[in-house]
Short mmCIF file of C-alpha atoms in Angstrom, two decimals:
data_model
loop_
_atom_site.label_atom_id
_atom_site.label_comp_id
_atom_site.label_asym_id
_atom_site.label_seq_id
_atom_site.Cartn_x
_atom_site.Cartn_y
_atom_site.Cartn_z
CA MET A 1 -4.26 -10.38 -26.33
CA ASN A 2 -5.74 -10.96 -29.72
CA VAL A 3 -7.95 -13.69 -31.13
CA ARG A 4 -5.06 -15.87 -32.14
CA LEU A 5 -3.42 -15.81 -28.75
CA TYR A 6 -6.94 -16.18 -27.20
CA LEU A 7 -7.58 -19.39 -29.30
CA ALA A 8 -4.10 -20.75 -28.59
CA GLN A 9 -4.71 -20.35 -24.78
CA ARG A 10 -8.09 -21.89 -24.86
CA ILE A 11 -7.09 -24.81 -27.14
CA SER A 12 -4.05 -25.47 -24.96
CA ALA A 13 -6.40 -25.46 -21.85
CA MET A 14 -8.59 -27.92 -23.52
CA VAL A 15 -5.59 -30.23 -24.19
CA MET A 16 -4.29 -29.83 -20.59
CA ALA A 17 -7.59 -30.58 -18.82
CA PRO A 18 -7.89 -34.33 -19.83
CA LEU A 19 -4.16 -34.84 -19.42
CA VAL A 20 -4.22 -33.57 -15.80
CA ILE A 21 -7.17 -35.82 -15.06
CA GLY A 22 -5.42 -38.69 -16.66
CA HIS A 23 -2.08 -38.00 -14.78
CA LEU A 24 -3.93 -37.73 -11.33
CA ALA A 25 -6.06 -40.82 -12.09
CA VAL A 26 -3.13 -43.05 -13.06
CA MET A 27 -1.03 -41.76 -10.22
CA ILE A 28 -3.68 -42.59 -7.64
CA TYR A 29 -4.34 -45.94 -9.29
CA ALA A 30 -0.54 -46.76 -9.38
CA VAL A 31 0.13 -46.10 -5.80
CA GLN A 32 -2.86 -48.26 -4.67
CA GLY A 33 -0.87 -51.39 -5.49
CA GLY A 34 2.13 -50.19 -3.73
CA LEU A 35 4.39 -49.30 -6.52
CA ASP A 36 7.43 -47.21 -5.61
CA ALA A 37 9.17 -44.63 -7.70
CA GLY A 38 11.65 -47.12 -9.26
CA GLU A 39 8.79 -49.49 -10.34
CA ILE A 40 6.86 -46.56 -11.89
CA LEU A 41 10.08 -45.34 -13.77
CA ALA A 42 10.56 -48.88 -15.03
CA ARG A 43 7.17 -48.69 -16.70
CA THR A 44 7.48 -45.08 -18.02
CA GLN A 45 11.03 -45.22 -19.37
CA GLY A 46 11.23 -46.42 -22.90
CA SER A 47 7.46 -45.95 -23.43
CA PRO A 48 6.62 -43.79 -26.41
CA TRP A 49 3.04 -43.49 -25.02
CA TRP A 50 4.14 -41.89 -21.80
CA ALA A 51 6.50 -39.70 -23.75
CA ALA A 52 3.80 -38.50 -25.93
CA PHE A 53 1.42 -38.04 -23.06
CA TYR A 54 3.64 -35.80 -20.99
CA GLY A 55 5.36 -34.27 -24.08
CA LEU A 56 1.94 -33.05 -25.29
CA PHE A 57 1.28 -31.69 -21.66
CA VAL A 58 4.54 -29.81 -21.67
CA ILE A 59 3.84 -28.30 -25.04
CA ALA A 60 0.35 -27.23 -23.90
CA VAL A 61 1.63 -25.80 -20.60
CA ALA A 62 4.36 -23.84 -22.50
CA ILE A 63 1.85 -22.22 -24.78
CA HIS A 64 -0.88 -21.65 -22.06
CA ALA A 65 1.38 -20.24 -19.43
CA ALA A 66 3.38 -18.02 -21.70
CA ILE A 67 0.18 -16.25 -22.95
CA GLY A 68 -1.09 -15.84 -19.42
CA LEU A 69 2.20 -14.37 -18.22
CA ARG A 70 2.26 -12.16 -21.39
CA VAL A 71 -1.11 -10.62 -20.17
CA VAL A 72 0.08 -10.22 -16.61
CA VAL A 73 3.26 -8.43 -17.63
CA HIS A 74 1.53 -6.27 -20.22
CA GLU A 75 -1.10 -5.07 -17.66
CA HIS A 76 1.18 -4.80 -14.42
CA LEU A 77 4.63 -4.00 -15.95
CA LYS A 78 3.39 -2.17 -19.05
CA LEU A 79 5.59 -4.14 -21.41
CA SER A 80 4.49 -3.94 -25.06
CA GLY A 81 5.52 -4.36 -28.65
CA ALA A 82 8.85 -6.32 -29.42
CA VAL A 83 9.81 -6.52 -25.77
CA LEU A 84 6.44 -8.20 -24.92
CA ASN A 85 6.84 -10.68 -27.81
CA LEU A 86 10.36 -11.42 -26.60
CA PHE A 87 9.19 -11.97 -23.10
CA THR A 88 6.47 -14.35 -24.38
CA TRP A 89 8.76 -16.45 -26.48
CA ALA A 90 11.29 -16.66 -23.54
CA ALA A 91 8.69 -17.65 -21.12
CA GLY A 92 7.27 -20.27 -23.50
CA LEU A 93 10.65 -21.77 -24.52
CA GLY A 94 11.93 -21.69 -21.01
CA LEU A 95 8.95 -23.63 -19.65
CA PHE A 96 9.28 -26.05 -22.63
CA ALA A 97 12.88 -26.63 -21.88
CA LEU A 98 12.20 -27.28 -18.11
CA GLY A 99 9.29 -29.57 -19.02
CA ALA A 100 11.10 -31.40 -21.81
CA ARG A 101 14.05 -32.08 -19.45
CA ALA A 102 11.63 -33.74 -17.03
CA VAL A 103 9.83 -35.72 -19.64
CA TYR A 104 13.19 -36.98 -21.00
CA ALA A 105 14.19 -38.09 -17.54
CA VAL A 106 11.00 -40.03 -16.98
CA THR A 107 10.47 -41.70 -20.34
CA ALA A 108 13.88 -41.95 -22.14
CA GLY A 109 15.97 -45.05 -21.93
CA GLY A 110 14.45 -48.11 -20.27
CA MET B 1 -35.77 19.40 9.95
CA GLY B 2 -34.52 22.76 8.88
CA ALA B 3 -36.81 25.78 8.25
CA LEU B 4 -38.92 25.81 5.05
CA ARG B 5 -37.14 27.95 2.42
CA GLN B 6 -39.05 30.91 1.38
CA THR B 7 -38.37 32.51 -1.98
CA ARG B 8 -39.88 35.55 -3.75
CA ALA B 9 -41.29 34.43 -7.19
CA ALA B 10 -41.22 36.67 -10.20
CA GLY B 11 -44.78 38.03 -9.53
CA GLY B 12 -43.77 39.21 -6.03
CA THR B 13 -45.68 36.50 -4.29
CA VAL B 14 -43.86 34.57 -1.52
CA THR B 15 -43.71 30.92 -2.13
CA THR B 16 -42.57 27.94 -0.06
CA ASP B 17 -39.89 25.67 -1.46
CA PRO B 18 -41.44 22.16 -1.52
CA THR B 19 -38.18 20.49 -0.60
CA PRO B 20 -37.24 21.71 2.91
CA ASP B 21 -33.66 21.59 4.13
CA THR B 22 -32.95 18.36 6.17
CA GLY B 23 -29.44 19.33 7.47
CA THR B 24 -26.16 19.93 5.78
CA LEU B 25 -24.01 17.82 3.44
CA ASP B 26 -20.22 18.00 3.71
CA VAL B 27 -19.13 17.78 0.07
CA ALA B 28 -15.60 17.23 -1.19
CA VAL B 29 -15.22 18.25 -4.82
CA TRP B 30 -12.25 17.52 -6.98
CA ARG B 31 -10.95 20.94 -8.39
CA GLY B 32 -8.10 21.01 -10.90
CA ASP B 33 -7.10 20.20 -14.47
CA ALA B 34 -4.90 17.66 -16.42
CA ALA B 35 -1.87 19.20 -14.54
CA GLY B 36 -3.26 18.27 -11.11
CA GLY B 37 -5.57 19.47 -8.49
CA ASP B 38 -7.05 18.87 -5.08
CA PHE B 39 -10.37 18.49 -3.19
CA ALA B 40 -12.31 21.61 -2.20
CA ARG B 41 -14.94 21.38 0.64
CA TYR B 42 -18.43 22.66 0.48
CA GLU B 43 -21.35 22.81 2.86
CA VAL B 44 -24.60 22.21 0.98
CA PRO B 45 -28.11 22.13 2.44
CA ALA B 46 -29.44 18.68 2.44
CA ARG B 47 -32.99 18.27 0.91
CA GLU B 48 -35.68 15.65 1.27
CA SER B 49 -35.27 14.75 -2.35
CA GLN B 50 -31.95 15.69 -4.01
CA THR B 51 -29.74 14.17 -6.61
CA ILE B 52 -25.90 14.44 -6.77
CA LEU B 53 -26.35 16.68 -9.85
CA ASP B 54 -28.55 18.99 -7.66
CA VAL B 55 -25.70 19.14 -5.16
CA VAL B 56 -23.03 20.03 -7.81
CA THR B 57 -25.52 22.46 -9.43
CA TYR B 58 -25.96 24.19 -6.03
CA ILE B 59 -22.24 24.56 -5.53
CA GLN B 60 -21.70 25.99 -8.89
CA ARG B 61 -24.69 28.42 -8.74
CA ARG B 62 -24.51 29.51 -5.01
CA LEU B 63 -21.00 28.87 -3.82
CA ASP B 64 -18.35 28.70 -6.58
CA PRO B 65 -19.31 29.75 -10.16
CA LYS B 66 -16.03 28.57 -11.39
CA LEU B 67 -16.74 24.91 -10.88
CA THR B 68 -16.89 23.16 -14.24
CA TYR B 69 -19.12 20.18 -14.85
CA ARG B 70 -21.15 18.77 -17.63
CA PHE B 71 -24.86 17.86 -17.86
CA ALA B 72 -27.63 18.22 -20.36
CA CYS B 73 -30.93 16.33 -20.03
CA ARG B 74 -31.25 15.83 -16.25
CA VAL B 75 -33.40 12.66 -16.75
CA GLY B 76 -30.89 9.91 -17.44
CA MET B 77 -31.11 9.97 -21.27
CA CYS B 78 -28.04 11.93 -22.57
CA GLY B 79 -25.30 10.26 -20.59
CA SER B 80 -23.41 13.45 -20.08
CA CYS B 81 -23.36 13.86 -16.22
CA ALA B 82 -21.48 10.77 -15.14
CA MET B 83 -18.96 11.38 -12.29
CA THR B 84 -17.22 9.41 -9.56
CA VAL B 85 -19.31 9.67 -6.30
CA ASN B 86 -17.84 8.39 -3.13
CA GLY B 87 -15.44 6.19 -5.20
CA LYS B 88 -17.91 4.72 -7.58
CA PRO B 89 -18.95 5.85 -11.14
CA ARG B 90 -22.49 7.08 -11.36
CA TRP B 91 -24.94 8.96 -13.43
CA THR B 92 -25.40 11.95 -11.16
CA CYS B 93 -28.67 13.18 -12.40
CA ARG B 94 -30.42 10.01 -11.23
CA THR B 95 -28.44 9.18 -8.18
CA HIS B 96 -30.20 10.22 -5.05
CA VAL B 97 -27.88 11.74 -2.25
CA LYS B 98 -29.78 9.53 0.21
CA LYS B 99 -28.70 6.39 -1.59
CA VAL B 100 -24.89 7.26 -1.57
CA ALA B 101 -24.05 9.82 1.13
CA GLU B 102 -22.00 8.27 4.00
CA ASN B 103 -22.94 10.13 7.32
CA GLY B 104 -23.79 13.25 5.24
CA ARG B 105 -20.59 13.21 3.45
CA LEU B 106 -19.85 13.09 -0.42
CA THR B 107 -16.79 12.99 -2.39
CA ILE B 108 -17.30 13.96 -6.05
CA GLU B 109 -14.51 13.50 -8.71
CA PRO B 110 -14.38 13.17 -12.44
CA LEU B 111 -14.87 9.86 -14.18
CA LYS B 112 -11.68 7.66 -13.83
CA ASN B 113 -9.78 6.20 -16.79
CA LEU B 114 -10.25 9.45 -18.74
CA PRO B 115 -8.19 12.70 -18.94
CA VAL B 116 -9.60 15.54 -17.04
CA ILE B 117 -10.49 18.78 -18.87
CA LYS B 118 -11.34 20.81 -15.72
CA ASP B 119 -12.83 19.89 -12.34
CA LEU B 120 -15.62 17.38 -12.87
CA ALA B 121 -15.59 17.42 -16.75
CA ALA B 122 -13.69 14.55 -18.10
CA ASP B 123 -12.35 14.42 -21.67
CA MET B 124 -14.40 11.91 -23.61
CA THR B 125 -12.51 11.94 -26.81
CA GLU B 126 -10.73 8.61 -26.45
CA PHE B 127 -13.98 7.04 -25.23
CA PHE B 128 -15.73 7.99 -28.58
CA ASP B 129 -12.65 7.40 -30.68
CA LYS B 130 -12.76 3.72 -29.40
CA TRP B 131 -16.47 3.45 -30.65
CA GLN B 132 -15.04 4.24 -34.06
CA LYS B 133 -12.08 1.83 -33.67
CA ALA B 134 -14.52 -0.97 -32.72
CA GLU B 135 -16.57 -0.21 -35.90
CA GLY B 136 -19.36 1.16 -33.83
CA ARG B 137 -21.06 2.62 -36.86
CA PHE B 138 -23.93 1.05 -38.79
CA HIS B 139 -23.01 0.06 -42.30
CA GLY B 140 -26.29 -0.01 -44.22
CA THR B 141 -26.60 -2.21 -47.36
CA LYS B 142 -29.97 -0.78 -48.79
CA THR B 143 -30.87 2.49 -50.58
CA ARG B 144 -33.97 4.54 -49.94
CA HIS B 145 -35.45 2.81 -53.11
CA ASP B 146 -35.19 -0.64 -51.42
CA GLU B 147 -37.94 -2.11 -49.27
CA VAL B 148 -37.60 -1.64 -45.41
CA ALA B 149 -35.95 -4.68 -43.98
CA ARG B 150 -38.60 -6.83 -42.04
CA ILE B 151 -37.13 -8.19 -38.87
CA SER B 152 -39.31 -10.02 -36.25
CA SER B 153 -39.12 -8.99 -32.68
CA GLU B 154 -39.10 -12.64 -32.05
CA ASP B 155 -35.88 -13.15 -33.96
CA ALA B 156 -33.10 -14.54 -31.68
CA GLN B 157 -30.41 -12.27 -33.15
CA ARG B 158 -32.63 -9.26 -32.84
CA GLN B 159 -33.34 -10.04 -29.14
CA GLU B 160 -29.61 -10.37 -28.55
CA ALA B 161 -29.05 -6.95 -30.07
CA ASN B 162 -31.84 -5.49 -28.07
CA LEU B 163 -30.17 -6.47 -24.74
CA GLY B 164 -27.49 -3.91 -25.43
CA ILE B 165 -29.05 -1.10 -27.36
CA GLU B 166 -30.13 1.07 -24.48
CA CYS B 167 -26.54 2.32 -23.97
CA ILE B 168 -26.59 6.10 -23.41
CA ASN B 169 -22.77 6.45 -23.88
CA CYS B 170 -22.25 7.81 -20.28
CA ALA B 171 -18.77 6.04 -19.94
CA VAL B 172 -19.70 4.75 -16.36
CA CYS B 173 -18.67 1.21 -17.58
CA TYR B 174 -15.39 2.59 -19.08
CA SER B 175 -14.67 4.30 -15.81
CA ALA B 176 -15.42 1.17 -13.80
CA CYS B 177 -13.41 -1.21 -16.00
CA ASP B 178 -10.22 -2.65 -14.34
CA VAL B 179 -8.86 -3.64 -17.70
CA VAL B 180 -9.12 -0.14 -19.13
CA GLU B 181 -7.23 1.02 -16.06
CA MET B 182 -4.48 -1.47 -16.51
CA ASN B 183 -4.39 -1.42 -20.39
CA PRO B 184 -5.31 2.10 -21.72
CA ASP B 185 -5.42 0.79 -25.42
CA TYR B 186 -8.36 -1.56 -24.58
CA LEU B 187 -11.44 -0.66 -26.43
CA GLY B 188 -13.56 -0.97 -23.31
CA PRO B 189 -17.01 -2.28 -22.49
CA ALA B 190 -19.19 0.42 -24.10
CA ALA B 191 -17.49 0.25 -27.50
CA LEU B 192 -17.43 -3.58 -27.52
CA ASN B 193 -21.18 -3.68 -26.33
CA ARG B 194 -22.05 -1.45 -29.31
CA ALA B 195 -20.03 -3.61 -31.71
CA TRP B 196 -22.04 -6.67 -30.47
CA THR B 197 -25.36 -5.04 -31.08
CA LEU B 198 -24.29 -4.28 -34.77
CA VAL B 199 -22.97 -7.84 -35.14
CA ASN B 200 -26.47 -8.94 -34.43
CA ASP B 201 -28.09 -6.41 -36.63
CA ALA B 202 -29.17 -8.33 -39.80
CA ARG B 203 -29.37 -5.04 -41.74
CA ASP B 204 -25.68 -4.29 -41.24
CA GLY B 205 -23.20 -5.12 -43.99
CA ALA B 206 -19.77 -4.97 -42.14
CA ARG B 207 -20.00 -7.95 -39.91
CA VAL B 208 -16.57 -9.37 -40.81
CA GLU B 209 -14.82 -5.95 -40.65
CA ARG B 210 -16.26 -5.34 -37.28
CA LEU B 211 -15.24 -8.68 -35.97
CA ALA B 212 -11.73 -7.95 -37.27
CA ALA B 213 -11.77 -4.65 -35.55
CA VAL B 214 -12.48 -6.09 -32.09
CA ALA B 215 -10.26 -9.05 -32.51
CA GLY B 216 -6.79 -7.20 -32.32
CA ASP B 217 -4.43 -6.52 -29.52
CA ALA B 218 -6.73 -3.91 -27.92
CA GLY B 219 -9.96 -5.97 -28.50
CA CYS B 220 -12.55 -8.03 -26.72
CA HIS B 221 -10.15 -10.73 -25.65
CA ASN B 222 -8.50 -8.64 -23.04
CA CYS B 223 -11.74 -8.64 -20.99
CA HIS B 224 -11.21 -10.57 -17.69
CA SER B 225 -14.92 -10.72 -17.02
CA HIS B 226 -14.78 -8.86 -13.76
CA GLN B 227 -18.17 -7.54 -14.57
CA SER B 228 -17.72 -4.04 -13.12
CA CYS B 229 -19.33 -2.67 -16.30
CA MET B 230 -22.40 -4.75 -15.54
CA THR B 231 -22.44 -3.84 -11.94
CA TYR B 232 -22.29 -0.01 -12.47
CA CYS B 233 -24.11 0.36 -15.72
CA PRO B 234 -26.97 2.73 -14.86
CA ASN B 235 -29.22 1.25 -17.52
CA GLU B 236 -28.57 -2.26 -16.21
CA LEU B 237 -26.93 -3.48 -19.36
CA ASN B 238 -24.50 -6.34 -19.40
CA PRO B 239 -21.51 -5.45 -21.54
CA THR B 240 -19.62 -8.50 -20.16
CA ARG B 241 -22.25 -10.72 -21.84
CA SER B 242 -21.79 -8.75 -25.07
CA ILE B 243 -18.11 -9.06 -24.97
CA ALA B 244 -18.36 -12.82 -24.38
CA GLY B 245 -20.43 -13.04 -27.55
CA LEU B 246 -17.80 -11.22 -29.45
CA LYS B 247 -15.17 -13.60 -28.19
CA ARG B 248 -17.19 -16.54 -29.38
CA ALA B 249 -18.03 -14.89 -32.75
CA THR B 250 -14.48 -13.67 -33.43
CA ALA B 251 -13.02 -17.24 -32.39
CA LYS B 252 -15.45 -18.86 -35.01
CA ALA B 253 -14.48 -16.26 -37.67
CA ALA B 254 -10.79 -16.94 -36.99
CA LEU B 255 -11.15 -20.63 -37.23
CA LYS B 256 -13.07 -20.14 -40.47
CA GLY B 257 -10.31 -17.92 -41.87
CA GLU B 258 -12.67 -15.03 -42.24
CA ILE B 259 -10.56 -12.68 -40.12
#
């Protein structure tokens, strides 16, 4: 962990915090009126705003979690150097791919 | 209570030891070197007032002269006698047996997270090397011909530096640090605490170089704030606080493009 990774992890956390609160607040608000999954998808699909909202969240998660996992494997599995960098990129890109697929499914089309 | 110990002083007069025996301590001492070792057991007379260093010294002088350990000042100033006592790092010259013995038993080992030279003497080389890597040296900017810098004791930066300057380099914090244990390259709490005191020293001329030195892969950002350093520091310093200060200062410097 160096200062650039530290900043990336802290900034991505600052991005995630309001998005998580926003997600939970909207979810609770949406189900109060009795909306089902289909009705919610009808509102999110085709919405560039929801795509940006969850897309930004997925990017922040991929950065934040990859750096966190990097620290864990460095300390506990003793990975270092190029192998550690490779692991970090693989974890970040893997999480991004999984998240991007979900964002696409929820916000594409419409 | 045991019998009062009588000794014959140099002049031939019989004197009474002011600290009578109060029983026997069962002491396990780690014996060995870098290649390995094991615990040896000793029975040591317990005294009314007795430190761990007294116990180790008794063993070396009365029971086993081959026992190796390190001490110098005996009054908590030099930082050379730290050992692991019943699993915890301590300065042995100011740790009273009564405070740490468990049912009259003591287990004494060398400091953790450092290589062993022999028995209770740890090799401090990497500990002091890391002080250098963290730019733990003062970089003066004045010559003897300049006026002495005037720094108010009320100055906030000076007060921050004062919080960390009583470090005696005993390596208790380094031995207690979980991050050092998991990541041997980590500079450790003592070196980073020292760096923070110099970052806050207005007379020092290497602030940016020092921040760069502690912002790398082995630097301050590895600290998980477990606070073991603060818990065990015999001088009640708070290296975790110093490291948090370094994290803030390096982050600001990185955002400004200074490092």
